[in-house]
Coordinates of C-alpha atoms in Angstrom, one line a residue:
M1 CA -7.7 10.1 9.2
A2 CA -4.1 9.1 8.9
R3 CA -5.2 5.8 7.3
K4 CA -6.9 7.7 4.5
F5 CA -3.7 9.3 3.4
L6 CA -1.7 6.1 3.9
Y7 CA -4.3 4.4 1.6
A8 CA -3.1 6.6 -1.2
F9 CA 0.5 5.5 -0.8
A10 CA -0.6 1.9 -0.4
V11 CA -2.5 2.0 -3.7
L12 CA 0.6 3.4 -5.4
I13 CA 2.9 0.8 -4.0
V14 CA 0.5 -2.1 -4.8
L15 CA 0.3 -0.9 -8.4
V16 CA 3.9 -1.9 -8.6
I17 CA 3.4 -5.2 -6.9
A18 CA 0.1 -6.2 -8.5
G19 CA 0.2 -4.4 -11.8
A20 CA -1.5 -1.3 -13.0
F21 CA -3.8 -3.1 -15.4
A22 CA -5.2 -5.4 -12.7
Y23 CA -5.8 -2.4 -10.5
R24 CA -7.8 -0.6 -13.3
L25 CA -10.0 -3.7 -13.6
Y26 CA -10.6 -4.5 -10.0
G27 CA -9.6 -1.4 -8.0
T28 CA -9.8 -1.3 -4.3
Q29 CA -11.6 -4.6 -4.1
L30 CA -8.5 -6.4 -5.4
L31 CA -6.2 -4.6 -3.1
R32 CA -8.2 -5.4 0.0
M33 CA -8.6 -9.0 -1.0
A34 CA -4.9 -9.4 -1.4
L35 CA -3.6 -7.4 1.5
V36 CA -6.1 -6.7 4.2
P37 CA -6.0 -9.2 7.1
R38 CA -9.1 -11.4 7.3
T39 CA -8.5 -12.3 10.9
A40 CA -9.7 -10.1 13.8
F41 CA -7.2 -7.8 15.4
A42 CA -5.4 -9.7 18.2
V43 CA -5.3 -7.7 21.4
Q44 CA -1.8 -7.7 22.6
R45 CA -0.2 -6.4 25.7
R46 CA 1.5 -3.0 25.6
V47 CA 5.2 -3.5 26.0
S48 CA 6.6 -3.2 29.5
P49 CA 8.6 -0.1 30.5
N50 CA 11.9 -2.1 30.3
A51 CA 11.1 -4.1 27.1
Y52 CA 13.6 -2.1 25.1
A53 CA 16.4 -2.4 27.5
P54 CA 17.8 -5.5 25.7
A55 CA 19.8 -5.0 22.5
A56 CA 17.7 -7.7 20.8
M57 CA 14.8 -5.2 20.6
W58 CA 16.7 -2.9 18.3
I59 CA 17.7 -3.2 14.7
A60 CA 20.4 -0.5 15.2
R61 CA 22.1 0.4 18.5
P62 CA 25.7 1.3 19.3
D63 CA 26.4 -2.0 20.9
I64 CA 24.9 -4.2 18.1
A65 CA 27.3 -6.3 15.9
G66 CA 26.6 -5.8 12.2
N67 CA 24.7 -2.6 12.9
P68 CA 23.1 -1.8 9.4
S69 CA 23.0 1.9 10.2
L70 CA 26.8 2.0 10.1
W71 CA 26.9 1.2 6.3
T72 CA 28.4 3.9 4.1
P73 CA 29.3 4.0 0.4
A74 CA 32.9 4.3 -0.6
G75 CA 34.3 7.6 0.4
A76 CA 32.2 8.1 3.6
A77 CA 32.6 6.7 7.1
P78 CA 30.5 6.7 10.3
T79 CA 31.7 9.0 13.0
Q80 CA 33.7 7.5 15.9
A81 CA 32.4 10.2 18.3
P82 CA 29.2 9.8 20.3
G83 CA 27.9 13.1 19.0
A84 CA 24.1 13.3 18.8
A85 CA 21.8 10.4 19.5
V86 CA 19.7 9.6 16.5
F87 CA 16.2 8.0 17.0
F88 CA 15.1 6.4 13.6
V89 CA 11.8 4.8 12.9
H90 CA 11.8 2.6 9.7
P91 CA 8.9 2.5 7.2
T92 CA 6.5 -0.4 6.7
S93 CA 8.4 -3.6 5.9
Y94 CA 5.6 -6.1 6.8
L95 CA 3.4 -7.0 3.8
A96 CA 1.7 -10.2 5.0
R97 CA -2.0 -10.4 6.0
D98 CA -1.6 -13.1 8.6
H99 CA -1.6 -10.4 11.3
W100 CA -2.6 -6.8 11.7
N101 CA 0.8 -6.2 13.3
A102 CA 4.1 -7.6 12.4
P103 CA 5.5 -10.2 14.8
L104 CA 8.8 -9.0 16.1
N105 CA 10.6 -12.1 14.8
D106 CA 9.2 -12.0 11.2
A107 CA 12.3 -12.7 9.1
E108 CA 11.1 -11.1 5.9
A109 CA 9.9 -7.9 7.6
N110 CA 13.2 -7.7 9.5
G111 CA 15.2 -8.2 6.4
R112 CA 13.5 -5.4 4.6
A113 CA 13.9 -3.2 7.7
V114 CA 17.7 -3.8 7.5
L115 CA 17.7 -2.6 3.9
F116 CA 15.8 0.6 4.9
L117 CA 18.3 1.3 7.6
R118 CA 21.2 0.9 5.2
G119 CA 19.8 3.3 2.7
Q120 CA 18.1 5.8 5.0
A121 CA 19.3 5.8 8.6
S122 CA 22.9 5.5 7.4
A123 CA 22.7 9.2 6.3
F124 CA 22.8 10.1 10.0
N125 CA 25.8 8.0 11.2
G126 CA 28.1 11.0 10.5
V127 CA 26.6 13.0 13.4
G128 CA 26.3 10.3 16.1
Q129 CA 25.0 6.9 17.1
V130 CA 21.8 5.6 15.5
W131 CA 19.1 3.8 17.4
A132 CA 16.3 2.1 15.5
P133 CA 13.8 -0.1 17.3
R134 CA 12.0 -3.2 16.2
Y135 CA 8.3 -2.5 16.5
R136 CA 5.1 -4.3 15.9
Q137 CA 4.4 -2.1 12.8
A138 CA 0.9 -2.1 11.3
T139 CA 0.8 -4.4 8.3
F140 CA 0.6 -2.8 4.8
G141 CA -3.0 -3.9 4.4
A142 CA -4.0 -1.8 7.5
F143 CA -3.8 1.2 5.2
L144 CA -6.3 -0.1 2.8
T145 CA -9.3 -0.1 5.1
T146 CA -11.1 2.2 7.5
A147 CA -12.0 -0.8 9.8
A148 CA -11.5 -0.1 13.5
D149 CA -8.9 -2.9 13.5
A150 CA -6.6 -0.9 11.3
G151 CA -6.7 2.0 13.8
R152 CA -5.9 -0.5 16.6
A153 CA -3.0 -1.8 14.7
L154 CA -1.5 1.7 14.3
D155 CA -2.1 2.4 18.0
L156 CA -0.3 -0.8 19.0
A157 CA 2.6 0.1 16.6
Y158 CA 2.9 3.6 18.1
G159 CA 2.9 2.2 21.6
D160 CA 6.0 0.2 20.8
V161 CA 7.7 3.3 19.2
A162 CA 6.9 5.4 22.3
A163 CA 8.2 2.8 24.7
A164 CA 11.4 2.5 22.6
F165 CA 11.8 6.3 22.7
D166 CA 11.6 6.2 26.5
A167 CA 14.3 3.5 26.6
F168 CA 16.3 5.5 24.2
L169 CA 16.2 8.6 26.5
T170 CA 17.2 6.5 29.4
Q171 CA 20.2 5.0 27.6
I172 CA 21.6 8.2 26.1
G173 CA 21.4 10.2 29.3
P174 CA 19.9 13.6 30.1
D175 CA 22.1 16.0 28.1
R176 CA 22.9 14.6 24.6
P177 CA 21.3 16.4 21.6
I178 CA 18.8 14.3 19.7
V179 CA 18.0 13.8 16.0
L180 CA 14.6 12.4 15.1
A181 CA 14.2 10.7 11.7
G182 CA 11.8 8.3 10.0
H183 CA 10.1 7.5 6.7
S184 CA 6.5 6.8 5.7
Q185 CA 4.8 4.8 8.5
G186 CA 7.9 5.6 10.6
A187 CA 7.3 9.3 9.9
L188 CA 3.6 9.0 10.9
H189 CA 4.7 7.7 14.3
L190 CA 7.2 10.5 14.6
E191 CA 4.4 13.0 14.1
R192 CA 2.5 11.5 16.9
L193 CA 5.6 11.4 19.1
L194 CA 6.2 15.1 18.4
R195 CA 2.6 15.9 19.3
E196 CA 2.4 13.8 22.4
R197 CA 5.9 13.7 23.9
I198 CA 8.0 16.5 22.4
A199 CA 5.5 19.4 22.2
P200 CA 4.4 19.2 25.9
D201 CA 7.9 18.9 27.3
P202 CA 10.0 22.1 26.8
A203 CA 13.1 20.5 28.3
L204 CA 12.9 17.6 25.8
S205 CA 12.0 19.8 22.8
H206 CA 15.1 22.0 23.5
R207 CA 17.3 18.9 23.0
I208 CA 16.0 18.2 19.4
V209 CA 18.6 19.1 16.8
A210 CA 16.1 18.4 14.0
A211 CA 13.2 16.1 13.1
Y212 CA 13.3 14.5 9.6
V213 CA 9.6 13.6 9.0
V214 CA 10.2 12.4 5.5
G215 CA 7.7 10.8 3.0
W216 CA 4.8 12.0 5.0
P217 CA 2.7 15.2 4.6
I218 CA 2.7 18.0 7.2
S219 CA 0.1 20.7 6.6
R220 CA 1.7 24.1 7.5
S221 CA -1.6 25.5 8.8
T222 CA -3.4 22.5 10.3
D223 CA -0.5 20.2 11.5
L224 CA 2.6 22.2 12.2
P225 CA 1.2 24.3 15.1
R226 CA 0.7 21.1 17.1
L227 CA 4.1 19.5 16.6
G228 CA 6.1 21.7 19.0
L229 CA 8.8 22.7 16.6
P230 CA 8.8 25.1 13.7
E231 CA 9.5 24.3 10.0
C232 CA 13.2 24.6 9.0
T233 CA 13.6 27.7 6.9
R234 CA 17.4 28.0 7.1
G235 CA 20.1 25.5 6.3
D236 CA 21.9 26.2 9.6
Q237 CA 18.7 26.2 11.8
A238 CA 18.4 23.8 14.7
G239 CA 15.3 22.7 16.6
C240 CA 13.1 22.4 13.5
I241 CA 11.2 20.0 11.2
L242 CA 12.1 18.9 7.7
S243 CA 9.7 17.1 5.3
W244 CA 9.6 16.3 1.6
Q245 CA 7.9 13.9 -0.9
S246 CA 9.8 13.3 -4.1
Y247 CA 8.4 13.2 -7.6
A248 CA 10.1 13.1 -11.0
E249 CA 8.6 15.0 -13.9
P250 CA 6.0 15.0 -15.3
A251 CA 4.5 14.3 -11.9
D252 CA 1.0 13.0 -11.2
P253 CA 0.4 13.4 -7.5
S254 CA -3.4 13.3 -7.8
L255 CA -4.0 10.2 -5.8
V256 CA -1.9 11.4 -2.9
V257 CA -3.3 14.9 -3.0
E258 CA -6.8 13.5 -3.0
G259 CA -6.0 11.4 0.1
Y260 CA -4.5 14.4 1.8
D261 CA -7.5 16.6 1.0
A262 CA -9.9 14.1 2.6
T263 CA -8.2 14.3 6.0
T264 CA -8.4 16.6 9.0
G265 CA -5.3 18.2 10.5
F266 CA -4.1 18.1 14.1
T267 CA -5.8 21.5 14.8
G268 CA -9.1 20.0 13.9
A269 CA -9.3 22.0 10.6
P270 CA -9.5 20.3 7.2
R271 CA -6.2 19.8 5.3
K272 CA -7.9 20.4 2.0
G273 CA -6.2 23.2 0.0
T274 CA -3.5 23.8 2.6
A275 CA 0.2 23.9 1.7
M276 CA 2.4 21.0 2.8
V277 CA 5.8 21.6 4.4
C278 CA 8.4 21.2 1.6
T279 CA 12.0 21.3 2.6
N280 CA 14.5 21.1 -0.3
P281 CA 17.2 18.7 1.0
L282 CA 19.7 20.1 -1.4
T283 CA 19.6 23.5 0.4
G284 CA 17.9 22.7 3.8
T285 CA 15.5 25.5 3.2
A286 CA 11.8 25.8 2.6
D287 CA 10.1 26.1 -0.8
A288 CA 13.5 26.3 -2.6
A289 CA 15.0 25.2 -5.9
A290 CA 18.4 23.9 -6.6
A291 CA 20.2 22.6 -9.7
A292 CA 21.8 19.1 -9.8
S293 CA 25.2 20.7 -9.2
A294 CA 24.1 21.2 -5.6
N295 CA 23.5 17.5 -5.1
L296 CA 26.5 16.1 -3.0
G297 CA 25.6 12.5 -3.7
T298 CA 22.8 10.1 -4.7
L299 CA 22.9 6.4 -3.9
Y300 CA 22.7 4.1 -6.8
P301 CA 22.2 0.5 -5.5
N302 CA 23.3 -2.7 -7.0
K303 CA 20.7 -5.3 -8.2
D304 CA 20.4 -7.2 -4.9
L305 CA 20.6 -4.0 -2.8
S306 CA 23.6 -5.3 -0.9
D307 CA 25.7 -2.2 -1.7
A308 CA 25.5 1.1 -3.5
V309 CA 27.7 3.7 -5.1
I310 CA 27.3 7.4 -4.7
M311 CA 27.1 9.8 -7.7
T312 CA 27.4 13.6 -7.3
Q313 CA 25.4 16.2 -9.2
A314 CA 22.9 13.7 -10.5
V315 CA 19.5 14.9 -9.3
P316 CA 18.1 18.5 -8.9
A317 CA 15.2 19.4 -6.7
R318 CA 12.6 22.2 -6.4
C319 CA 9.5 22.6 -4.3
A320 CA 6.2 23.1 -6.1
P321 CA 2.6 23.5 -4.9
P322 CA 1.0 22.1 -2.9
G323 CA 4.3 21.1 -1.3
L324 CA 5.8 18.4 -3.5
L325 CA 9.6 18.0 -4.2
L326 CA 10.1 17.8 -8.0
I327 CA 13.4 16.2 -9.1
G328 CA 13.4 16.7 -12.9
P329 CA 13.5 13.9 -15.4
P330 CA 13.2 10.4 -13.8
P331 CA 16.7 9.2 -12.6
N332 CA 17.5 5.5 -12.9
V333 CA 18.1 4.7 -9.3
G334 CA 16.1 1.5 -9.1
S335 CA 12.9 -0.4 -10.0
Y336 CA 10.7 0.7 -7.2
V337 CA 9.4 3.9 -8.8
L338 CA 5.6 4.3 -8.2
P339 CA 3.0 5.4 -10.7
G340 CA 2.8 9.1 -11.2
N341 CA 6.6 9.3 -11.1
N342 CA 6.4 9.0 -7.4
Y343 CA 9.9 8.4 -5.9
H344 CA 8.6 7.8 -2.4
V345 CA 10.9 4.8 -1.8
Y346 CA 13.9 7.0 -2.7
D347 CA 13.1 10.1 -0.6
Y348 CA 16.4 9.7 1.4
S349 CA 18.7 8.0 -1.1
L350 CA 18.2 10.6 -3.8
F351 CA 19.8 13.2 -1.5
W352 CA 21.8 10.9 0.8
A353 CA 25.0 13.0 1.0
N354 CA 23.0 16.3 1.4
V355 CA 21.0 14.8 4.3
R356 CA 24.3 13.8 5.9
A357 CA 25.7 17.3 5.5
D358 CA 22.4 18.9 6.6
A359 CA 22.4 16.9 9.9
A360 CA 26.0 17.9 10.6
R361 CA 25.3 21.5 9.9
R362 CA 22.3 21.6 12.2
L363 CA 24.2 19.8 15.0
A364 CA 27.0 22.4 14.7
A365 CA 24.3 25.2 15.0
F366 CA 22.7 23.4 18.0
G367 CA 23.1 25.3 21.3
R368 CA 24.6 28.4 19.7

């Protein structure tokens, strides 16, 4: 069922890559021909329990030279204290159709993942050390088909994420507070991690400062009850889940909403017509509205994405039914805006400084 929703995002992204006109003419057939792997799913071994012990299996880790999660714009700096331990799962960066799952040594996919960590995971380097695993992510085309191989690809990817999380827990020790964060495919895997690992383990769930499940829908009535943590409703609340999906106005979320309505939630009930969790990152509260004056800083990248400047009070945000985050007129933050004024790619960077402050606030509240 998760693939049906991912299909909607995949369609939107490919419209940018392939062109909206070609999509109108050829639709899903064109997308599948271009991106769905033609080879059979290659059965691969699950990673061993100690596979994530070496630093080479991580894109970000405290002992890695050139750690991309330590990037900050001028005026900000990563913390020097251990603080919390941040487990970050990056979004899809493998676009090829040679394999159902990305090879761990694929240079293009790894290069894109580094960019994602600089623009997304860096928001959390003010509260502690960031850990972000390499994983055999499902290829982009896996989200364009209901074939069984696509499900196997997602399962393999999640197996890597779960093994990395086990290694992460071993490395950080038994007492440090934990921040979970991810985006898109990474957020999908975080949802499963919450269901399968966090929710059944009270001792572990009590260590979670917050879970940032961003760029992925969570139904309040059919998903949230199985995730083991409540929705964040206060800006100083710890042990809760945040989620948002960004659209400029006028917004056309029809394709995404149709995909959402076609799926079943974790409780077994249909998601159709149910409200999505919408956290306003400017306030840290649910279903809220805030003017641009509340925005502490949006990232504006340079052309080659090698650096960015931060601008304050540039973008407002308000939650609107069925749980979308509307950001007013389209801000000029880059060329990867998706049809329907979908700012999915910029879910973190639009509110980078507020996410940074939000994590610090929740860590300060943790354990009170």
